[in-house]
């Protein structure tokens, strides 16, 4: 299996960020159309980010809705100093952290004895790329949190190394190192997964 993620071209990304930031500022002023454009422009970025950061595709849509609800609740404080996307992803990060804390504080009760089989049975396995997507989520889950976040922000969401450094509060060199180590670990795991199993004697 080969996993290739192509981020948007830099100029296109900057233009999209500027537009999303302008819509956020207009929405802050009470423009409902701008609010709708703001959500549409950044919905997929937030969904991808919370899916990979939480490692739980089942709750990703709820976390995305929670992120936008929090964003609109604090939109009056958004001044456009950072791009709307960076601001929104920082809210998404807190939403995921809060969700993980809540999940850790309460036991999970399944309605069925074999809940994993039930979940797998509801998944659209026939869709192209579904298995690859699940495999990628599993591989990302094995990475340390810092490396997974750096990899997702740069290779999946499409932030530059500089933007990711500002977002995570660490030097650009550290971001590059984390992404490089994450990529090396993922490639190694892919090679191991594709290697033929040794035959029993």
Backbone as JSON Lines, residues from 0, in Angstrom:
{"i":0,"aa":"X","n":[0.84,-1.19,0.0],"ca":[0.0,0.0,0.0],"c":[0.88,1.24,0.0]}
{"i":1,"aa":"X","n":[0.58,2.19,-0.86],"ca":[1.32,3.44,-0.92],"c":[0.4,4.57,-0.52]}
{"i":2,"aa":"X","n":[0.8,5.37,0.45],"ca":[0.0,6.49,0.92],"c":[0.66,7.77,0.46]}
{"i":3,"aa":"X","n":[-0.03,8.53,-0.37],"ca":[0.51,9.78,-0.88],"c":[-0.44,10.9,-0.55]}
{"i":4,"aa":"X","n":[0.04,11.93,0.12],"ca":[-0.78,13.08,0.45],"c":[-0.15,14.31,-0.18]}
{"i":5,"aa":"X","n":[-0.9,14.96,-1.04],"ca":[-0.38,16.13,-1.73],"c":[-1.05,17.38,-1.2]}
{"i":6,"aa":"X","n":[-0.36,18.21,-0.43],"ca":[-0.96,19.45,0.05],"c":[-1.19,20.42,-1.09]}
{"i":7,"aa":"X","n":[-2.11,21.37,-0.87],"ca":[-2.4,22.36,-1.9],"c":[-1.19,23.23,-2.16]}
{"i":8,"aa":"X","n":[-1.04,23.74,-3.39],"ca":[0.07,24.65,-3.68],"c":[0.06,25.84,-2.72]}
{"i":9,"aa":"X","n":[1.26,26.32,-2.4],"ca":[1.4,27.38,-1.4],"c":[0.56,28.62,-1.73]}
{"i":10,"aa":"X","n":[0.63,29.12,-2.97],"ca":[-0.1,30.34,-3.34],"c":[-1.6,30.13,-3.19]}
{"i":11,"aa":"X","n":[-2.08,28.95,-3.61],"ca":[-3.5,28.65,-3.51],"c":[-3.94,28.59,-2.06]}
{"i":12,"aa":"X","n":[-3.09,28.0,-1.19],"ca":[-3.41,27.88,0.22],"c":[-3.47,29.25,0.89]}
{"i":13,"aa":"X","n":[-2.51,30.11,0.55],"ca":[-2.49,31.46,1.14],"c":[-3.74,32.23,0.75]}
{"i":14,"aa":"X","n":[-4.15,32.1,-0.52],"ca":[-5.35,32.78,-0.99],"c":[-6.58,32.27,-0.27]}
{"i":15,"aa":"X","n":[-6.68,30.95,-0.1],"ca":[-7.82,30.36,0.6],"c":[-7.83,30.79,2.06]}
{"i":16,"aa":"X","n":[-6.65,30.85,2.69],"ca":[-6.56,31.3,4.09],"c":[-7.03,32.75,4.23]}
{"i":17,"aa":"X","n":[-6.61,33.59,3.3],"ca":[-7.0,35.0,3.35],"c":[-8.5,35.15,3.2]}
{"i":18,"aa":"X","n":[-9.09,34.37,2.3],"ca":[-10.54,34.43,2.1],"c":[-11.28,33.96,3.35]}
{"i":19,"aa":"X","n":[-10.82,32.84,3.93],"ca":[-11.48,32.3,5.12],"c":[-11.37,33.29,6.29]}
{"i":20,"aa":"X","n":[-10.23,33.95,6.4],"ca":[-10.04,34.93,7.47],"c":[-10.97,36.12,7.27]}
{"i":21,"aa":"X","n":[-11.12,36.57,6.01],"ca":[-12.03,37.68,5.71],"c":[-13.47,37.3,6.04]}
{"i":22,"aa":"X","n":[-13.85,36.06,5.72],"ca":[-15.2,35.62,6.03],"c":[-15.42,35.54,7.53]}
{"i":23,"aa":"X","n":[-14.41,35.1,8.27],"ca":[-14.53,35.02,9.73],"c":[-14.74,36.41,10.33]}
{"i":24,"aa":"X","n":[-13.99,37.37,9.82],"ca":[-14.13,38.74,10.33],"c":[-15.49,39.32,9.98]}
{"i":25,"aa":"X","n":[-15.98,39.01,8.77],"ca":[-17.31,39.49,8.38],"c":[-18.39,38.81,9.21]}
{"i":26,"aa":"X","n":[-18.2,37.52,9.48],"ca":[-19.16,36.79,10.31],"c":[-19.19,37.35,11.72]}
{"i":27,"aa":"X","n":[-18.03,37.78,12.2],"ca":[-17.97,38.4,13.53],"c":[-18.85,39.65,13.58]}
{"i":28,"aa":"X","n":[-18.95,40.32,12.42],"ca":[-19.8,41.51,12.33],"c":[-21.27,41.22,12.14]}
{"i":29,"aa":"X","n":[-21.62,39.92,12.06],"ca":[-23.03,39.55,11.97],"c":[-23.52,39.18,10.59]}
{"i":30,"aa":"X","n":[-22.62,38.98,9.62],"ca":[-23.02,38.6,8.27],"c":[-23.26,37.09,8.2]}
{"i":31,"aa":"X","n":[-24.53,36.64,8.05],"ca":[-24.8,35.2,8.03],"c":[-24.23,34.49,6.81]}
{"i":32,"aa":"X","n":[-24.17,35.18,5.66],"ca":[-23.6,34.56,4.46],"c":[-22.1,34.32,4.65]}
{"i":33,"aa":"X","n":[-21.42,35.27,5.29],"ca":[-19.99,35.11,5.56],"c":[-19.76,33.94,6.51]}
{"i":34,"aa":"X","n":[-20.65,33.78,7.48],"ca":[-20.52,32.66,8.42],"c":[-20.63,31.33,7.68]}
{"i":35,"aa":"X","n":[-21.56,31.26,6.73],"ca":[-21.73,30.03,5.95],"c":[-20.49,29.74,5.1]}
{"i":36,"aa":"X","n":[-19.94,30.78,4.46],"ca":[-18.72,30.61,3.66],"c":[-17.54,30.19,4.53]}
{"i":37,"aa":"X","n":[-17.46,30.76,5.72],"ca":[-16.39,30.43,6.66],"c":[-16.42,28.94,7.01]}
{"i":38,"aa":"X","n":[-17.61,28.42,7.3],"ca":[-17.75,27.0,7.65],"c":[-17.4,26.13,6.45]}
{"i":39,"aa":"X","n":[-17.93,26.47,5.29],"ca":[-17.66,25.67,4.09],"c":[-16.18,25.64,3.74]}
{"i":40,"aa":"X","n":[-15.52,26.77,3.91],"ca":[-14.1,26.87,3.53],"c":[-13.21,26.0,4.41]}
{"i":41,"aa":"X","n":[-13.57,25.84,5.68],"ca":[-12.66,25.17,6.62],"c":[-13.19,23.87,7.2]}
{"i":42,"aa":"X","n":[-14.39,23.48,6.83],"ca":[-15.0,22.28,7.39],"c":[-14.14,21.04,7.15]}
{"i":43,"aa":"X","n":[-13.69,20.83,5.92],"ca":[-12.92,19.62,5.6],"c":[-11.57,19.6,6.32]}
{"i":44,"aa":"X","n":[-10.93,20.76,6.45],"ca":[-9.65,20.82,7.17],"c":[-9.85,20.4,8.62]}
{"i":45,"aa":"X","n":[-10.9,20.91,9.24],"ca":[-11.16,20.58,10.64],"c":[-11.51,19.1,10.78]}
{"i":46,"aa":"X","n":[-12.33,18.6,9.87],"ca":[-12.73,17.19,9.93],"c":[-11.53,16.26,9.81]}
{"i":47,"aa":"X","n":[-10.63,16.55,8.84],"ca":[-9.43,15.72,8.68],"c":[-8.55,15.8,9.93]}
{"i":48,"aa":"X","n":[-8.41,16.99,10.46],"ca":[-7.53,17.19,11.6],"c":[-8.03,16.44,12.83]}
{"i":49,"aa":"X","n":[-9.33,16.6,13.16],"ca":[-9.84,15.95,14.37],"c":[-9.88,14.43,14.19]}
{"i":50,"aa":"X","n":[-10.1,13.97,12.96],"ca":[-10.11,12.52,12.71],"c":[-8.75,11.92,13.0]}
{"i":51,"aa":"X","n":[-7.7,12.54,12.48],"ca":[-6.36,12.01,12.67],"c":[-5.83,12.26,14.09]}
{"i":52,"aa":"X","n":[-6.19,13.39,14.66],"ca":[-5.67,13.69,15.99],"c":[-6.33,12.82,17.06]}
{"i":53,"aa":"X","n":[-7.62,12.57,16.9],"ca":[-8.33,11.77,17.88],"c":[-8.16,10.28,17.63]}
{"i":54,"aa":"X","n":[-7.89,9.91,16.36],"ca":[-7.79,8.5,16.01],"c":[-9.14,7.8,16.06]}
{"i":55,"aa":"X","n":[-10.23,8.57,16.03],"ca":[-11.57,7.98,16.14],"c":[-12.5,8.58,15.09]}
{"i":56,"aa":"X","n":[-12.58,7.95,13.91],"ca":[-13.45,8.47,12.85],"c":[-14.92,8.52,13.25]}
{"i":57,"aa":"X","n":[-15.32,7.68,14.23],"ca":[-16.72,7.63,14.64],"c":[-17.19,8.94,15.28]}
{"i":58,"aa":"X","n":[-16.3,9.64,15.95],"ca":[-16.7,10.88,16.64],"c":[-16.22,12.13,15.91]}
{"i":59,"aa":"X","n":[-15.62,11.96,14.74],"ca":[-15.01,13.09,14.04],"c":[-16.03,14.18,13.7]}
{"i":60,"aa":"X","n":[-17.22,13.78,13.23],"ca":[-18.22,14.79,12.86],"c":[-18.72,15.55,14.08]}
{"i":61,"aa":"X","n":[-18.88,14.84,15.19],"ca":[-19.29,15.52,16.43],"c":[-18.22,16.51,16.89]}
{"i":62,"aa":"X","n":[-16.97,16.09,16.8],"ca":[-15.87,16.98,17.19],"c":[-15.78,18.19,16.27]}
{"i":63,"aa":"X","n":[-16.07,17.99,14.99],"ca":[-16.06,19.1,14.03],"c":[-17.16,20.1,14.37]}
{"i":64,"aa":"X","n":[-18.36,19.58,14.66],"ca":[-19.45,20.47,15.05],"c":[-19.13,21.21,16.34]}
{"i":65,"aa":"X","n":[-18.54,20.5,17.28],"ca":[-18.15,21.12,18.54],"c":[-17.15,22.24,18.31]}
{"i":66,"aa":"X","n":[-16.2,21.99,17.39],"ca":[-15.19,23.0,17.08],"c":[-15.83,24.27,16.54]}
{"i":67,"aa":"X","n":[-16.75,24.13,15.58],"ca":[-17.38,25.32,15.01],"c":[-18.3,26.0,16.02]}
{"i":68,"aa":"X","n":[-18.96,25.22,16.88],"ca":[-19.79,25.83,17.92],"c":[-18.93,26.68,18.85]}
{"i":69,"aa":"X","n":[-17.77,26.15,19.24],"ca":[-16.86,26.91,20.09],"c":[-16.35,28.15,19.37]}
{"i":70,"aa":"X","n":[-16.05,27.97,18.07],"ca":[-15.51,29.09,17.29],"c":[-16.52,30.23,17.22]}
{"i":71,"aa":"X","n":[-17.77,29.91,16.92],"ca":[-18.78,30.98,16.82],"c":[-19.06,31.59,18.19]}
{"i":72,"aa":"X","n":[-18.87,30.81,19.24],"ca":[-19.04,31.36,20.58],"c":[-17.96,32.35,20.98]}
{"i":73,"aa":"X","n":[-16.78,32.21,20.36],"ca":[-15.68,33.13,20.69],"c":[-15.26,33.99,19.5]}
{"i":74,"aa":"X","n":[-16.09,34.01,18.45],"ca":[-15.75,34.75,17.23],"c":[-15.59,36.24,17.5]}
{"i":75,"aa":"X","n":[-16.29,36.75,18.5],"ca":[-16.2,38.18,18.82],"c":[-14.79,38.56,19.27]}
{"i":76,"aa":"X","n":[-14.0,37.56,19.69],"ca":[-12.63,37.85,20.12],"c":[-11.6,37.66,19.0]}
{"i":77,"aa":"X","n":[-12.04,37.13,17.86],"ca":[-11.11,36.89,16.75],"c":[-10.82,38.21,16.04]}
{"i":78,"aa":"X","n":[-9.54,38.55,15.95],"ca":[-9.14,39.83,15.35],"c":[-8.35,39.66,14.07]}
{"i":79,"aa":"X","n":[-8.13,38.43,13.63],"ca":[-7.45,38.22,12.36],"c":[-5.94,38.35,12.41]}
{"i":80,"aa":"X","n":[-5.36,38.32,13.61],"ca":[-3.89,38.4,13.7],"c":[-3.25,37.14,13.14]}
{"i":81,"aa":"X","n":[-3.87,35.99,13.4],"ca":[-3.48,34.73,12.77],"c":[-4.56,34.41,11.74]}
{"i":82,"aa":"X","n":[-4.27,33.49,10.83],"ca":[-5.29,33.1,9.86],"c":[-6.44,32.4,10.59]}
{"i":83,"aa":"X","n":[-7.63,32.48,9.99],"ca":[-8.8,31.84,10.59],"c":[-8.58,30.33,10.7]}
{"i":84,"aa":"X","n":[-7.87,29.75,9.73],"ca":[-7.64,28.31,9.77],"c":[-6.77,27.93,10.97]}
{"i":85,"aa":"X","n":[-5.68,28.66,11.2],"ca":[-4.83,28.38,12.34],"c":[-5.59,28.55,13.65]}
{"i":86,"aa":"X","n":[-6.38,29.61,13.73],"ca":[-7.2,29.88,14.92],"c":[-8.19,28.74,15.14]}
{"i":87,"aa":"X","n":[-8.85,28.3,14.06],"ca":[-9.86,27.25,14.18],"c":[-9.24,25.91,14.54]}
{"i":88,"aa":"X","n":[-8.07,25.6,13.99],"ca":[-7.42,24.34,14.33],"c":[-6.97,24.3,15.79]}
{"i":89,"aa":"X","n":[-6.63,25.46,16.33],"ca":[-6.27,25.48,17.75],"c":[-7.49,25.19,18.61]}
{"i":90,"aa":"X","n":[-8.67,25.64,18.17],"ca":[-9.91,25.33,18.87],"c":[-10.21,23.83,18.73]}
{"i":91,"aa":"X","n":[-9.99,23.29,17.53],"ca":[-10.22,21.87,17.29],"c":[-9.31,21.02,18.18]}
{"i":92,"aa":"X","n":[-8.1,21.47,18.34],"ca":[-7.14,20.74,19.19],"c":[-7.66,20.66,20.62]}
{"i":93,"aa":"X","n":[-8.2,21.77,21.14],"ca":[-8.75,21.76,22.5],"c":[-10.01,20.89,22.57]}
{"i":94,"aa":"X","n":[-10.82,20.92,21.52],"ca":[-12.03,20.1,21.5],"c":[-11.68,18.62,21.57]}
{"i":95,"aa":"X","n":[-10.64,18.21,20.82],"ca":[-10.21,16.81,20.84],"c":[-9.66,16.46,22.22]}
{"i":96,"aa":"X","n":[-8.84,17.34,22.79],"ca":[-8.25,17.08,24.11],"c":[-9.35,16.93,25.16]}
{"i":97,"aa":"X","n":[-10.36,17.81,25.11],"ca":[-11.47,17.72,26.07],"c":[-12.25,16.42,25.88]}
{"i":98,"aa":"X","n":[-12.44,16.03,24.62],"ca":[-13.16,14.79,24.32],"c":[-12.41,13.58,24.86]}
{"i":99,"aa":"X","n":[-11.1,13.56,24.67],"ca":[-10.3,12.45,25.16],"c":[-10.32,12.38,26.68]}
{"i":100,"aa":"X","n":[-10.29,13.55,27.34],"ca":[-10.35,13.58,28.8],"c":[-11.7,13.04,29.29]}
{"i":101,"aa":"X","n":[-12.79,13.44,28.62],"ca":[-14.11,12.96,29.02],"c":[-14.22,11.45,28.82]}
{"i":102,"aa":"X","n":[-13.69,10.97,27.68],"ca":[-13.77,9.53,27.39],"c":[-12.97,8.72,28.41]}
{"i":103,"aa":"X","n":[-11.83,9.28,28.84],"ca":[-11.0,8.57,29.81],"c":[-11.64,8.53,31.19]}
{"i":104,"aa":"X","n":[-12.52,9.49,31.46],"ca":[-13.12,9.59,32.79],"c":[-14.34,8.7,32.97]}
{"i":105,"aa":"X","n":[-14.88,8.16,31.87],"ca":[-16.06,7.3,31.99],"c":[-15.86,6.0,31.24]}
{"i":106,"aa":"X","n":[-16.38,4.91,31.79],"ca":[-16.25,3.61,31.1],"c":[-17.17,3.58,29.89]}
{"i":107,"aa":"X","n":[-16.76,2.83,28.86],"ca":[-17.57,2.65,27.67],"c":[-18.4,1.38,27.81]}
{"i":108,"aa":"X","n":[-19.68,1.51,27.53],"ca":[-20.59,0.37,27.63],"c":[-21.1,0.06,26.23]}
{"i":109,"aa":"X","n":[-20.88,-1.17,25.79],"ca":[-21.33,-1.58,24.47],"c":[-22.69,-2.26,24.58]}
{"i":110,"aa":"X","n":[-23.59,-2.01,23.6],"ca":[-24.9,-2.63,23.58],"c":[-24.86,-4.05,23.03]}
{"i":111,"aa":"X","n":[-23.72,-4.44,22.5],"ca":[-23.59,-5.76,21.91],"c":[-22.34,-6.43,22.45]}
{"i":112,"aa":"X","n":[-22.36,-7.75,22.62],"ca":[-21.16,-8.43,23.16],"c":[-19.92,-8.19,22.33]}
{"i":113,"aa":"X","n":[-20.06,-8.18,21.01],"ca":[-18.91,-7.98,20.12],"c":[-19.07,-6.65,19.41]}
{"i":114,"aa":"X","n":[-18.81,-5.54,20.13],"ca":[-19.04,-4.22,19.55],"c":[-18.11,-3.92,18.39]}
{"i":115,"aa":"X","n":[-16.88,-4.47,18.4],"ca":[-15.96,-4.2,17.29],"c":[-16.48,-4.78,15.99]}
{"i":116,"aa":"X","n":[-17.01,-6.0,16.04],"ca":[-17.56,-6.61,14.83],"c":[-18.77,-5.82,14.35]}
{"i":117,"aa":"X","n":[-19.57,-5.31,15.29],"ca":[-20.74,-4.52,14.9],"c":[-20.34,-3.23,14.2]}
{"i":118,"aa":"X","n":[-19.31,-2.58,14.73],"ca":[-18.84,-1.34,14.1],"c":[-18.28,-1.62,12.71]}
{"i":119,"aa":"X","n":[-17.45,-2.67,12.61],"ca":[-16.85,-3.01,11.32],"c":[-17.92,-3.37,10.3]}
{"i":120,"aa":"X","n":[-19.02,-3.99,10.76],"ca":[-20.08,-4.39,9.85],"c":[-20.85,-3.23,9.28]}
{"i":121,"aa":"X","n":[-20.79,-2.05,9.93],"ca":[-21.51,-0.88,9.44],"c":[-20.65,-0.02,8.53]}
{"i":122,"aa":"X","n":[-19.39,-0.36,8.36],"ca":[-18.49,0.47,7.57],"c":[-18.62,0.16,6.08]}
{"i":123,"aa":"X","n":[-18.57,1.18,5.22],"ca":[-18.68,0.98,3.77],"c":[-17.38,0.46,3.19]}
{"i":124,"aa":"X","n":[-17.08,-0.79,3.44],"ca":[-15.79,-1.37,3.05],"c":[-15.6,-1.44,1.54]}
{"i":125,"aa":"X","n":[-16.68,-1.38,0.77],"ca":[-16.54,-1.5,-0.67],"c":[-16.08,-0.23,-1.35]}
{"i":126,"aa":"X","n":[-16.02,0.87,-0.62],"ca":[-15.63,2.14,-1.24],"c":[-14.14,2.14,-1.55]}
{"i":127,"aa":"X","n":[-13.76,2.7,-2.72],"ca":[-12.34,2.75,-3.07],"c":[-11.56,3.55,-2.04]}
{"i":128,"aa":"X","n":[-10.45,3.0,-1.62],"ca":[-9.57,3.71,-0.7],"c":[-9.95,3.58,0.76]}
{"i":129,"aa":"X","n":[-11.08,2.92,1.06],"ca":[-11.5,2.81,2.46],"c":[-10.47,2.05,3.28]}
{"i":130,"aa":"X","n":[-10.04,0.88,2.77],"ca":[-9.07,0.08,3.51],"c":[-7.77,0.83,3.73]}
{"i":131,"aa":"X","n":[-7.32,1.57,2.7],"ca":[-6.1,2.36,2.84],"c":[-6.26,3.43,3.91]}
{"i":132,"aa":"X","n":[-7.46,4.05,3.95],"ca":[-7.7,5.08,4.94],"c":[-7.67,4.53,6.36]}
{"i":133,"aa":"X","n":[-8.29,3.37,6.55],"ca":[-8.28,2.73,7.86],"c":[-6.86,2.35,8.25]}
{"i":134,"aa":"X","n":[-6.11,1.81,7.28],"ca":[-4.73,1.43,7.55],"c":[-3.9,2.64,7.96]}
{"i":135,"aa":"X","n":[-4.1,3.76,7.27],"ca":[-3.35,4.97,7.6],"c":[-3.69,5.44,9.01]}
{"i":136,"aa":"X","n":[-4.98,5.4,9.38],"ca":[-5.37,5.79,10.73],"c":[-4.69,4.9,11.77]}
{"i":137,"aa":"X","n":[-4.64,3.6,11.49],"ca":[-3.98,2.67,12.42],"c":[-2.5,2.99,12.56]}
{"i":138,"aa":"X","n":[-1.86,3.28,11.42],"ca":[-0.43,3.59,11.46],"c":[-0.18,4.9,12.21]}
{"i":139,"aa":"X","n":[-1.01,5.91,11.95],"ca":[-0.83,7.19,12.63],"c":[-1.04,7.05,14.13]}
{"i":140,"aa":"X","n":[-1.96,6.18,14.52],"ca":[-2.24,5.98,15.94],"c":[-1.02,5.46,16.68]}
{"i":141,"aa":"X","n":[-0.13,4.77,15.95],"ca":[1.05,4.19,16.59],"c":[2.15,5.23,16.84]}
{"i":142,"aa":"X","n":[2.02,6.41,16.24],"ca":[3.04,7.45,16.4],"c":[2.88,8.18,17.73]}
{"i":143,"aa":"X","n":[3.98,8.69,18.29],"ca":[3.86,9.57,19.46],"c":[3.02,10.79,19.1]}
{"i":144,"aa":"X","n":[2.32,11.35,20.07],"ca":[1.38,12.45,19.81],"c":[2.01,13.61,19.05]}
{"i":145,"aa":"X","n":[3.21,14.04,19.46],"ca":[3.83,15.21,18.83],"c":[4.14,14.95,17.36]}
{"i":146,"aa":"X","n":[4.64,13.75,17.06],"ca":[4.97,13.42,15.66],"c":[3.71,13.28,14.82]}
{"i":147,"aa":"X","n":[2.68,12.66,15.41],"ca":[1.43,12.5,14.66],"c":[0.83,13.87,14.33]}
{"i":148,"aa":"X","n":[0.83,14.77,15.31],"ca":[0.25,16.09,15.07],"c":[1.03,16.84,14.01]}
{"i":149,"aa":"X","n":[2.36,16.82,14.08],"ca":[3.18,17.52,13.08],"c":[2.95,16.94,11.69]}
{"i":150,"aa":"X","n":[2.86,15.61,11.6],"ca":[2.64,14.95,10.3],"c":[1.28,15.31,9.74]}
{"i":151,"aa":"X","n":[0.24,15.24,10.58],"ca":[-1.12,15.54,10.11],"c":[-1.25,16.99,9.66]}
{"i":152,"aa":"X","n":[-0.69,17.91,10.44],"ca":[-0.81,19.34,10.09],"c":[-0.11,19.66,8.78]}
{"i":153,"aa":"X","n":[1.06,19.07,8.55],"ca":[1.82,19.42,7.34],"c":[1.44,18.57,6.14]}
{"i":154,"aa":"X","n":[1.21,17.27,6.34],"ca":[1.01,16.37,5.22],"c":[-0.45,16.1,4.89]}
{"i":155,"aa":"X","n":[-1.34,16.31,5.86],"ca":[-2.76,16.06,5.63],"c":[-3.54,17.36,5.52]}
{"i":156,"aa":"X","n":[-3.4,18.23,6.53],"ca":[-4.12,19.5,6.5],"c":[-3.48,20.46,5.51]}
{"i":157,"aa":"X","n":[-2.15,20.4,5.37],"ca":[-1.48,21.23,4.37],"c":[-0.84,22.5,4.88]}
{"i":158,"aa":"X","n":[-0.66,22.61,6.2],"ca":[0.04,23.79,6.73],"c":[1.52,23.7,6.37]}
{"i":159,"aa":"X","n":[2.15,24.85,6.24],"ca":[3.59,24.87,6.02],"c":[4.29,24.54,7.33]}
{"i":160,"aa":"X","n":[5.61,24.26,7.26],"ca":[6.36,23.99,8.48],"c":[6.33,25.21,9.41]}
{"i":161,"aa":"X","n":[6.42,26.41,8.8],"ca":[6.41,27.63,9.6],"c":[5.06,27.81,10.31]}
{"i":162,"aa":"X","n":[3.96,27.56,9.58],"ca":[2.63,27.69,10.18],"c":[2.44,26.66,11.3]}
{"i":163,"aa":"X","n":[2.93,25.46,11.05],"ca":[2.8,24.41,12.06],"c":[3.62,24.75,13.3]}
{"i":164,"aa":"X","n":[4.8,25.33,13.09],"ca":[5.62,25.75,14.23],"c":[4.9,26.79,15.07]}
{"i":165,"aa":"X","n":[4.28,27.77,14.4],"ca":[3.52,28.78,15.12],"c":[2.33,28.2,15.85]}
{"i":166,"aa":"X","n":[1.69,27.23,15.2],"ca":[0.5,26.61,15.77],"c":[0.83,25.77,17.0]}
{"i":167,"aa":"X","n":[1.92,25.01,16.92],"ca":[2.27,24.1,18.02],"c":[3.19,24.75,19.05]}
{"i":168,"aa":"X","n":[3.75,25.92,18.72],"ca":[4.61,26.6,19.67],"c":[5.99,26.0,19.82]}
{"i":169,"aa":"X","n":[6.5,25.39,18.75],"ca":[7.85,24.84,18.8],"c":[8.62,25.31,17.57]}
{"i":170,"aa":"X","n":[9.96,25.23,17.59],"ca":[10.77,25.72,16.47],"c":[10.49,24.95,15.17]}
{"i":171,"aa":"X","n":[10.74,25.63,14.04],"ca":[10.53,25.01,12.73],"c":[11.38,23.74,12.6]}
{"i":172,"aa":"X","n":[12.62,23.79,13.09],"ca":[13.49,22.62,13.01],"c":[12.9,21.42,13.74]}
{"i":173,"aa":"X","n":[12.23,21.68,14.85],"ca":[11.61,20.59,15.6],"c":[10.46,19.99,14.8]}
{"i":174,"aa":"X","n":[9.69,20.85,14.14],"ca":[8.58,20.37,13.31],"c":[9.13,19.49,12.18]}
{"i":175,"aa":"X","n":[10.19,19.97,11.51],"ca":[10.78,19.19,10.42],"c":[11.27,17.83,10.93]}
{"i":176,"aa":"X","n":[11.89,17.83,12.08],"ca":[12.4,16.59,12.66],"c":[11.26,15.63,12.98]}
{"i":177,"aa":"X","n":[10.19,16.16,13.56],"ca":[9.05,15.3,13.91],"c":[8.39,14.7,12.67]}
{"i":178,"aa":"X","n":[8.25,15.53,11.64],"ca":[7.64,15.03,10.4],"c":[8.53,13.97,9.75]}
{"i":179,"aa":"X","n":[9.83,14.25,9.74],"ca":[10.76,13.29,9.14],"c":[10.73,11.96,9.88]}
{"i":180,"aa":"X","n":[10.73,12.01,11.21],"ca":[10.7,10.78,11.99],"c":[9.37,10.05,11.83]}
{"i":181,"aa":"X","n":[8.29,10.82,11.75],"ca":[6.98,10.2,11.54],"c":[6.94,9.5,10.19]}
{"i":182,"aa":"X","n":[7.45,10.18,9.15],"ca":[7.45,9.59,7.81],"c":[8.3,8.32,7.77]}
{"i":183,"aa":"X","n":[9.46,8.37,8.43],"ca":[10.33,7.18,8.47],"c":[9.64,6.02,9.17]}
{"i":184,"aa":"X","n":[8.97,6.31,10.29],"ca":[8.28,5.27,11.03],"c":[7.13,4.67,10.22]}
{"i":185,"aa":"X","n":[6.38,5.55,9.52],"ca":[5.26,5.07,8.71],"c":[5.75,4.21,7.55]}
{"i":186,"aa":"X","n":[6.82,4.66,6.9],"ca":[7.37,3.89,5.78],"c":[7.86,2.52,6.25]}
{"i":187,"aa":"X","n":[8.51,2.5,7.42],"ca":[9.01,1.23,7.96],"c":[7.84,0.29,8.26]}
{"i":188,"aa":"X","n":[6.78,0.82,8.85],"ca":[5.63,-0.01,9.17],"c":[4.93,-0.52,7.91]}
{"i":189,"aa":"X","n":[4.9,0.33,6.86],"ca":[4.29,-0.11,5.6],"c":[5.08,-1.25,4.98]}
{"i":190,"aa":"X","n":[6.41,-1.13,5.01],"ca":[7.26,-2.2,4.47],"c":[7.05,-3.48,5.25]}
{"i":191,"aa":"X","n":[7.0,-3.37,6.57],"ca":[6.8,-4.56,7.41],"c":[5.44,-5.19,7.16]}
{"i":192,"aa":"X","n":[4.41,-4.34,6.95],"ca":[3.06,-4.86,6.73],"c":[2.95,-5.58,5.39]}
{"i":193,"aa":"X","n":[3.73,-5.12,4.39],"ca":[3.64,-5.7,3.06],"c":[4.59,-6.89,2.88]}
{"i":194,"aa":"X","n":[5.48,-7.09,3.83],"ca":[6.43,-8.2,3.71],"c":[5.69,-9.52,3.86]}
{"i":195,"aa":"X","n":[6.04,-10.54,3.05],"ca":[5.37,-11.84,3.19],"c":[5.65,-12.46,4.55]}
{"i":196,"aa":"X","n":[4.62,-13.06,5.11],"ca":[4.78,-13.7,6.41],"c":[5.68,-14.92,6.29]}
{"i":197,"aa":"X","n":[6.56,-15.14,7.27],"ca":[7.43,-16.32,7.21],"c":[6.63,-17.62,7.28]}
{"i":198,"aa":"X","n":[7.03,-18.57,6.49],"ca":[6.32,-19.85,6.48],"c":[6.67,-20.66,7.71]}
{"i":199,"aa":"X","n":[5.66,-21.35,8.2],"ca":[5.88,-22.21,9.36],"c":[6.72,-23.41,8.95]}
{"i":200,"aa":"X","n":[7.57,-23.84,9.84],"ca":[8.44,-24.98,9.52],"c":[7.62,-26.24,9.4]}
